Amino acid sequence: RWLAVASPVKYLAAMKVALSSAHPGGSLKNIAYGSRIARDLSKRNASHIHGGFVHSPASAALIAAQFCGLSFSMSGHAKDIYTSTPLSLARKLTAASFVLCCSSKARDEIIAKVGDLVGIDTLAKLRLCHHGVDSKRFCPSDVALLEGPPRFLAVGRLVEKKGYSLLLRAFAEVSAEYPDATLRLVGDGPLAGSLCQLALELGVSAQVEFLGSRTREEVLREMRGANIFVHPSIVLPNGDQDGIPNVVLEAMACGLAVIGADIQGIRELIATSSSGIIVASGDVTELSAAMSKLAGSPAMRGDLSRGARIRVVNAFSKATAISEVVEIMRTVVSDQPESAPGPSPQLTV
């Protein structure tokens, strides 16, 4: 209503785009969000708007930017890329000043989707910028934990792509050899009930604890109370998979020995054998073998703990990530006028 009154031409253009979209319901919702953001920005001295994900958040951000005559950018991660249509993604990439990609996998997925729809100059807007972790906050606590019984930890939504059914099956094999081993899973999701039932069927329910959702401080405490972190991601049939999981970064910063699945985002973190163990995605036998190896070798846990910490501090610190984003953003924002909005280009969703 606000947009229809304030700018009937832009309102009609937005409605035309929405009705011609492959998903008009979603487009109308993005227009509603975008106009609401635009109304808020009209009261501020904004010069640029950034969408945190390339699907709906970026669509709403782009619409708001076009309503207000501002420049626009967005970030690509994982599911947001896989669920975007090539045409929608290409339109937003064309309109964007730059696109932050949190992993090389995210960048490659965007290129694969839009490479035939845009030119090289447009693809050059894709900028690899890893997430950073606060290595002062996420840091090792008690090195004595590395010498204690194997305490496995996993953190993430209880959904298929996290691979937790594989983890439970692997842990069942490990616990037969190491009965003092424990596994704690932080997170909630649609598979909570079936995973609890699986633990019961495998006979490990006494050693496995499902903790549900936890605050960031509680997750940090869990990491400081564990000595092995496992992230057994799988790739779904539609291509959906993890990018670079923040929890893996945080676990490495906390000095946990980490086991990760062989997917591109995790390989960017665990780049060498000194910083963690990579296992074949979806392979229960290989996952179980790696877990058993660490369960039986506190010395190896210690080596991987030190290597993981060094890897994160040197290559994935929060300070470095912020500096990179600031420099990228400065090249765009410094070119923007301080006064307000001028004419906008044709609306796209």
Coordinates of C-alpha atoms in Angstrom, one line a residue:
R1 CA 0.0 0.0 0.0
W2 CA 2.8 2.4 0.9
L3 CA 4.6 1.8 -2.4
A4 CA 1.4 2.1 -4.4
V5 CA 0.8 5.5 -3.0
A6 CA 4.4 6.7 -2.9
S7 CA 5.3 5.5 -6.4
P8 CA 2.5 4.0 -8.5
V9 CA 4.8 3.4 -11.5
K10 CA 7.3 1.4 -9.5
Y11 CA 4.4 -0.5 -7.8
L12 CA 2.9 -1.5 -11.2
A13 CA 6.4 -2.5 -12.5
A14 CA 6.9 -4.7 -9.4
M15 CA 3.5 -6.3 -9.8
K16 CA 4.2 -7.0 -13.5
V17 CA 7.5 -8.8 -12.6
A18 CA 5.8 -10.8 -9.8
L19 CA 3.0 -12.0 -12.0
S20 CA 5.4 -13.1 -14.8
S21 CA 7.6 -15.0 -12.3
A22 CA 7.7 -18.8 -12.2
H23 CA 6.8 -18.4 -8.5
P24 CA 4.4 -15.5 -8.3
G25 CA 3.5 -16.2 -4.7
G26 CA 7.1 -15.9 -3.6
S27 CA 7.7 -12.9 -5.7
L28 CA 4.7 -11.1 -4.2
K29 CA 6.1 -11.9 -0.7
N30 CA 9.5 -10.5 -1.7
I31 CA 7.9 -7.4 -3.0
A32 CA 6.1 -6.9 0.2
Y33 CA 9.3 -7.4 2.2
G34 CA 11.2 -5.2 -0.2
S35 CA 8.8 -2.3 0.0
R36 CA 8.7 -2.5 3.8
I37 CA 12.5 -2.3 3.8
A38 CA 12.4 0.6 1.4
R39 CA 10.0 2.5 3.6
D40 CA 12.4 2.1 6.5
L41 CA 15.4 3.1 4.4
S42 CA 13.6 6.2 3.2
K43 CA 13.9 7.6 6.7
R44 CA 17.6 6.8 6.9
N45 CA 20.8 8.0 5.2
A46 CA 21.5 4.7 3.5
S47 CA 23.8 4.3 0.5
H48 CA 23.8 0.6 -0.1
I49 CA 21.9 -2.5 0.8
H50 CA 23.2 -6.1 1.1
G51 CA 21.1 -9.3 1.0
G52 CA 22.5 -12.0 3.3
F53 CA 21.4 -15.0 1.1
V54 CA 20.9 -15.1 -2.7
H55 CA 17.4 -16.5 -2.6
S56 CA 14.5 -14.6 -1.0
P57 CA 16.6 -12.2 1.2
A58 CA 18.5 -11.0 -1.8
S59 CA 15.3 -10.6 -3.8
A60 CA 13.7 -8.4 -1.1
A61 CA 17.0 -6.5 -0.8
L62 CA 17.2 -5.9 -4.5
I63 CA 13.6 -4.7 -4.7
A64 CA 14.2 -2.3 -1.8
A65 CA 17.4 -1.0 -3.5
Q66 CA 15.6 -0.4 -6.7
F67 CA 12.7 1.4 -4.9
C68 CA 15.2 3.7 -3.2
G69 CA 17.8 4.0 -6.1
L70 CA 20.6 2.4 -4.0
S71 CA 23.3 0.0 -5.0
F72 CA 22.9 -3.7 -4.0
S73 CA 25.0 -6.7 -3.2
M74 CA 24.4 -10.2 -1.8
S75 CA 26.0 -13.3 -0.3
G76 CA 25.9 -16.9 -1.5
H77 CA 26.2 -19.8 0.9
A78 CA 24.7 -23.2 0.2
K79 CA 21.0 -24.1 0.2
D80 CA 20.1 -20.5 -1.0
I81 CA 22.1 -21.2 -4.2
Y82 CA 20.7 -24.7 -4.8
T83 CA 17.1 -23.5 -4.4
S84 CA 17.4 -20.5 -6.7
T85 CA 16.5 -20.7 -10.4
P86 CA 19.2 -19.9 -12.8
L87 CA 17.2 -17.0 -14.3
S88 CA 16.5 -15.4 -10.9
L89 CA 20.1 -15.8 -9.8
A90 CA 21.4 -14.3 -13.1
R91 CA 19.1 -11.3 -12.8
K92 CA 20.3 -10.6 -9.2
L93 CA 24.0 -11.2 -10.1
T94 CA 23.6 -8.7 -13.0
A95 CA 22.1 -6.1 -10.7
A96 CA 24.6 -6.6 -7.9
S97 CA 27.7 -4.6 -7.3
F98 CA 29.4 -7.7 -5.9
V99 CA 28.5 -11.1 -4.5
L100 CA 30.3 -12.6 -1.5
C101 CA 30.8 -16.3 -1.7
C102 CA 31.6 -18.0 1.6
S103 CA 33.4 -21.0 -0.1
S104 CA 34.8 -21.9 -3.4
K105 CA 31.9 -24.4 -3.6
A106 CA 29.4 -21.6 -3.4
R107 CA 31.2 -19.7 -6.1
D108 CA 31.4 -22.7 -8.4
E109 CA 27.7 -23.5 -7.9
I110 CA 26.7 -20.0 -8.9
I111 CA 29.0 -20.1 -12.0
A112 CA 27.5 -23.5 -12.9
K113 CA 24.0 -22.1 -12.7
V114 CA 24.4 -18.8 -14.5
G115 CA 27.5 -19.3 -16.6
D116 CA 25.4 -19.6 -19.8
L117 CA 23.3 -16.6 -18.9
V118 CA 25.8 -13.8 -18.0
G119 CA 29.1 -12.6 -19.3
I120 CA 32.6 -12.8 -17.8
D121 CA 32.4 -9.3 -16.5
T122 CA 29.3 -10.3 -14.5
L123 CA 30.9 -13.5 -13.1
A124 CA 33.9 -11.3 -12.0
K125 CA 31.6 -9.9 -9.4
L126 CA 31.8 -13.1 -7.4
R127 CA 34.3 -12.6 -4.6
L128 CA 35.5 -15.5 -2.4
C129 CA 35.3 -14.3 1.2
H130 CA 35.4 -17.0 3.9
H131 CA 33.5 -16.7 7.1
G132 CA 35.7 -15.9 10.1
V133 CA 35.6 -17.2 13.6
D134 CA 36.4 -15.3 16.8
S135 CA 39.5 -17.3 17.7
K136 CA 39.8 -15.5 21.1
R137 CA 36.3 -16.6 22.1
F138 CA 36.5 -20.0 20.6
C139 CA 39.7 -21.3 22.1
P140 CA 40.9 -24.5 23.8
S141 CA 40.1 -24.9 27.4
D142 CA 41.4 -28.0 29.2
V143 CA 44.1 -29.9 27.4
A144 CA 43.5 -32.8 29.9
L145 CA 40.3 -33.6 28.0
L146 CA 42.4 -34.9 25.2
E147 CA 43.8 -37.6 27.4
G148 CA 40.3 -38.7 28.7
P149 CA 37.8 -41.1 27.3
P150 CA 36.5 -40.3 23.8
R151 CA 33.9 -37.7 23.9
F152 CA 32.3 -37.2 20.5
L153 CA 30.3 -34.1 19.6
A154 CA 28.2 -33.1 16.6
V155 CA 26.4 -29.8 16.2
G156 CA 23.8 -29.0 13.5
R157 CA 20.2 -29.2 12.4
L158 CA 18.8 -32.7 12.5
V159 CA 18.2 -32.9 8.8
E160 CA 19.2 -35.4 6.2
K161 CA 22.2 -33.6 4.7
K162 CA 24.0 -33.5 8.1
G163 CA 24.4 -37.3 7.9
Y164 CA 23.6 -38.1 11.5
S165 CA 22.0 -41.5 10.8
L166 CA 25.4 -42.4 9.4
L167 CA 27.1 -41.0 12.5
L168 CA 24.9 -43.1 14.8
R169 CA 25.7 -46.3 12.9
A170 CA 29.4 -45.5 12.9
F171 CA 29.3 -44.7 16.6
A172 CA 27.6 -48.0 17.4
E173 CA 30.6 -49.8 15.9
V174 CA 33.0 -47.6 17.8
S175 CA 31.2 -48.1 21.1
A176 CA 31.5 -51.8 20.8
E177 CA 35.3 -51.4 21.0
Y178 CA 35.3 -48.4 23.3
P179 CA 32.4 -48.8 25.8
D180 CA 33.4 -45.6 27.6
A181 CA 32.9 -43.5 24.5
T182 CA 30.0 -41.0 24.4
L183 CA 28.3 -39.0 21.7
R184 CA 26.4 -35.7 22.2
L185 CA 24.4 -34.1 19.4
V186 CA 23.4 -30.5 19.6
G187 CA 20.5 -29.4 17.4
D188 CA 16.9 -29.9 16.6
G189 CA 15.0 -30.7 13.4
P190 CA 12.5 -32.9 11.7
L191 CA 14.6 -36.1 12.1
A192 CA 14.9 -35.8 15.9
G193 CA 12.3 -38.6 16.6
S194 CA 13.7 -41.0 14.0
L195 CA 17.3 -40.5 15.1
C196 CA 16.4 -41.1 18.7
Q197 CA 14.6 -44.3 17.6
L198 CA 17.7 -45.4 15.6
A199 CA 20.0 -44.9 18.6
L200 CA 17.6 -47.1 20.6
E201 CA 17.6 -49.8 17.9
L202 CA 21.4 -49.7 17.6
G203 CA 21.7 -50.2 21.4
V204 CA 23.6 -47.0 22.0
S205 CA 20.9 -44.8 23.5
A206 CA 22.7 -44.9 26.9
Q207 CA 25.8 -43.4 25.4
V208 CA 24.2 -40.9 23.0
E209 CA 22.5 -37.8 24.2
F210 CA 20.3 -35.5 22.1
L211 CA 20.6 -32.1 23.6
G212 CA 18.2 -30.2 21.3
S213 CA 18.7 -26.5 20.4
R214 CA 21.3 -24.7 22.5
T215 CA 22.5 -21.1 22.7
R216 CA 25.9 -20.1 21.3
E217 CA 27.3 -20.0 24.8
E218 CA 26.0 -23.5 25.5
V219 CA 27.5 -24.7 22.2
L220 CA 30.8 -23.3 23.2
R221 CA 30.6 -25.1 26.5
E222 CA 29.9 -28.3 24.7
M223 CA 32.9 -27.9 22.5
R224 CA 35.1 -27.2 25.5
G225 CA 33.8 -30.4 27.1
A226 CA 34.5 -32.7 24.1
N227 CA 37.6 -33.9 22.4
I228 CA 36.5 -35.2 19.0
F229 CA 34.1 -33.3 16.7
V230 CA 32.4 -35.1 13.8
H231 CA 30.6 -33.5 10.9
P232 CA 29.5 -36.3 8.5
S233 CA 27.8 -34.3 5.8
I234 CA 26.2 -35.9 2.7
V235 CA 25.1 -34.5 -0.6
L236 CA 21.4 -34.8 -1.3
P237 CA 20.1 -35.9 -4.7
N238 CA 19.1 -32.3 -5.5
G239 CA 22.7 -31.2 -4.9
D240 CA 22.0 -29.5 -1.5
Q241 CA 25.0 -29.8 0.8
D242 CA 26.9 -27.8 3.4
G243 CA 29.1 -24.9 2.4
I244 CA 31.7 -24.2 5.0
P245 CA 30.0 -25.1 8.2
N246 CA 30.6 -22.5 10.9
V247 CA 30.4 -25.2 13.6
V248 CA 33.4 -26.9 12.1
L249 CA 35.4 -23.7 12.1
E250 CA 34.4 -23.1 15.8
A251 CA 35.3 -26.7 16.8
M252 CA 38.8 -26.4 15.1
A253 CA 39.3 -23.0 16.9
C254 CA 38.5 -24.8 20.2
G255 CA 41.2 -27.3 19.5
L256 CA 39.0 -30.3 18.9
A257 CA 40.3 -33.2 16.7
V258 CA 37.9 -33.0 13.8
I259 CA 36.5 -35.6 11.4
G260 CA 34.7 -34.1 8.3
A261 CA 33.1 -35.5 5.2
D262 CA 34.8 -35.2 1.9
I263 CA 32.7 -32.3 0.5
Q264 CA 34.2 -29.2 -1.0
G265 CA 33.4 -26.8 1.8
I266 CA 34.9 -29.0 4.5
R267 CA 38.0 -29.7 2.4
E268 CA 38.6 -26.0 2.3
L269 CA 38.9 -26.1 6.1
I270 CA 40.7 -29.4 6.6
A271 CA 43.2 -28.7 3.9
T272 CA 46.0 -30.9 5.3
S273 CA 46.3 -34.1 7.3
S274 CA 47.6 -32.1 10.2
S275 CA 44.4 -30.1 10.6
G276 CA 41.8 -33.0 10.7
I277 CA 40.6 -36.2 9.1
I278 CA 38.6 -36.3 5.9
V279 CA 36.4 -39.3 5.2
A280 CA 34.3 -40.3 2.2
S281 CA 30.9 -38.7 2.4
G282 CA 28.3 -41.3 3.1
D283 CA 30.7 -44.1 4.0
V284 CA 29.9 -45.6 7.4
T285 CA 32.8 -47.9 7.4
E286 CA 35.4 -45.2 6.8
L287 CA 33.7 -42.9 9.3
S288 CA 33.7 -45.6 12.0
A289 CA 37.4 -46.3 11.3
A290 CA 38.4 -42.7 11.7
M291 CA 36.4 -42.4 14.9
S292 CA 38.0 -45.5 16.3
K293 CA 41.4 -44.3 15.4
L294 CA 40.9 -41.1 17.4
A295 CA 39.1 -42.9 20.2
G296 CA 42.2 -45.1 20.8
S297 CA 44.9 -42.4 20.3
P298 CA 45.0 -39.4 22.6
A299 CA 48.3 -38.5 21.1
M300 CA 46.7 -38.2 17.6
R301 CA 43.9 -36.1 19.1
G302 CA 46.5 -33.8 20.5
D303 CA 48.3 -33.4 17.2
L304 CA 45.1 -32.7 15.3
S305 CA 44.0 -30.3 18.1
R306 CA 47.1 -28.2 17.6
G307 CA 46.9 -28.4 13.8
A308 CA 43.3 -27.4 13.7
R309 CA 43.8 -24.4 15.9
I310 CA 46.8 -23.2 13.8
R311 CA 44.8 -23.6 10.6
V312 CA 41.9 -21.5 11.8
V313 CA 44.0 -18.7 13.4
N314 CA 46.1 -18.4 10.3
A315 CA 43.5 -18.6 7.6
F316 CA 40.0 -18.1 9.0
S317 CA 40.1 -15.5 11.7
K318 CA 37.2 -13.1 12.2
A319 CA 39.5 -10.1 11.9
T320 CA 40.7 -11.2 8.5
A321 CA 37.2 -11.8 7.2
I322 CA 35.9 -8.5 8.4
S323 CA 38.8 -6.6 6.8
E324 CA 38.1 -8.3 3.5
V325 CA 34.4 -7.4 3.5
V326 CA 35.2 -3.9 4.6
E327 CA 37.6 -3.4 1.6
I328 CA 35.1 -4.8 -0.8
M329 CA 32.2 -2.8 0.6
R330 CA 34.3 0.4 0.6
T331 CA 34.8 0.3 -3.1
V332 CA 31.0 0.5 -3.6
V333 CA 29.8 2.6 -0.8
S334 CA 32.5 5.3 -1.3
D335 CA 31.1 5.9 -4.8
Q336 CA 27.6 6.5 -3.5
P337 CA 26.2 10.0 -3.1
E338 CA 25.2 10.9 0.5
S339 CA 21.9 12.4 -0.6
A340 CA 19.1 10.4 -1.4
P341 CA 17.7 8.1 -4.0
G342 CA 17.7 8.8 -7.6
P343 CA 16.0 7.0 -10.4
S344 CA 16.0 3.2 -10.3
P345 CA 16.5 0.6 -13.0
Q346 CA 13.7 -1.8 -14.0
L347 CA 12.5 -3.9 -11.1
T348 CA 13.6 -7.5 -11.0
V349 CA 12.8 -10.4 -8.6

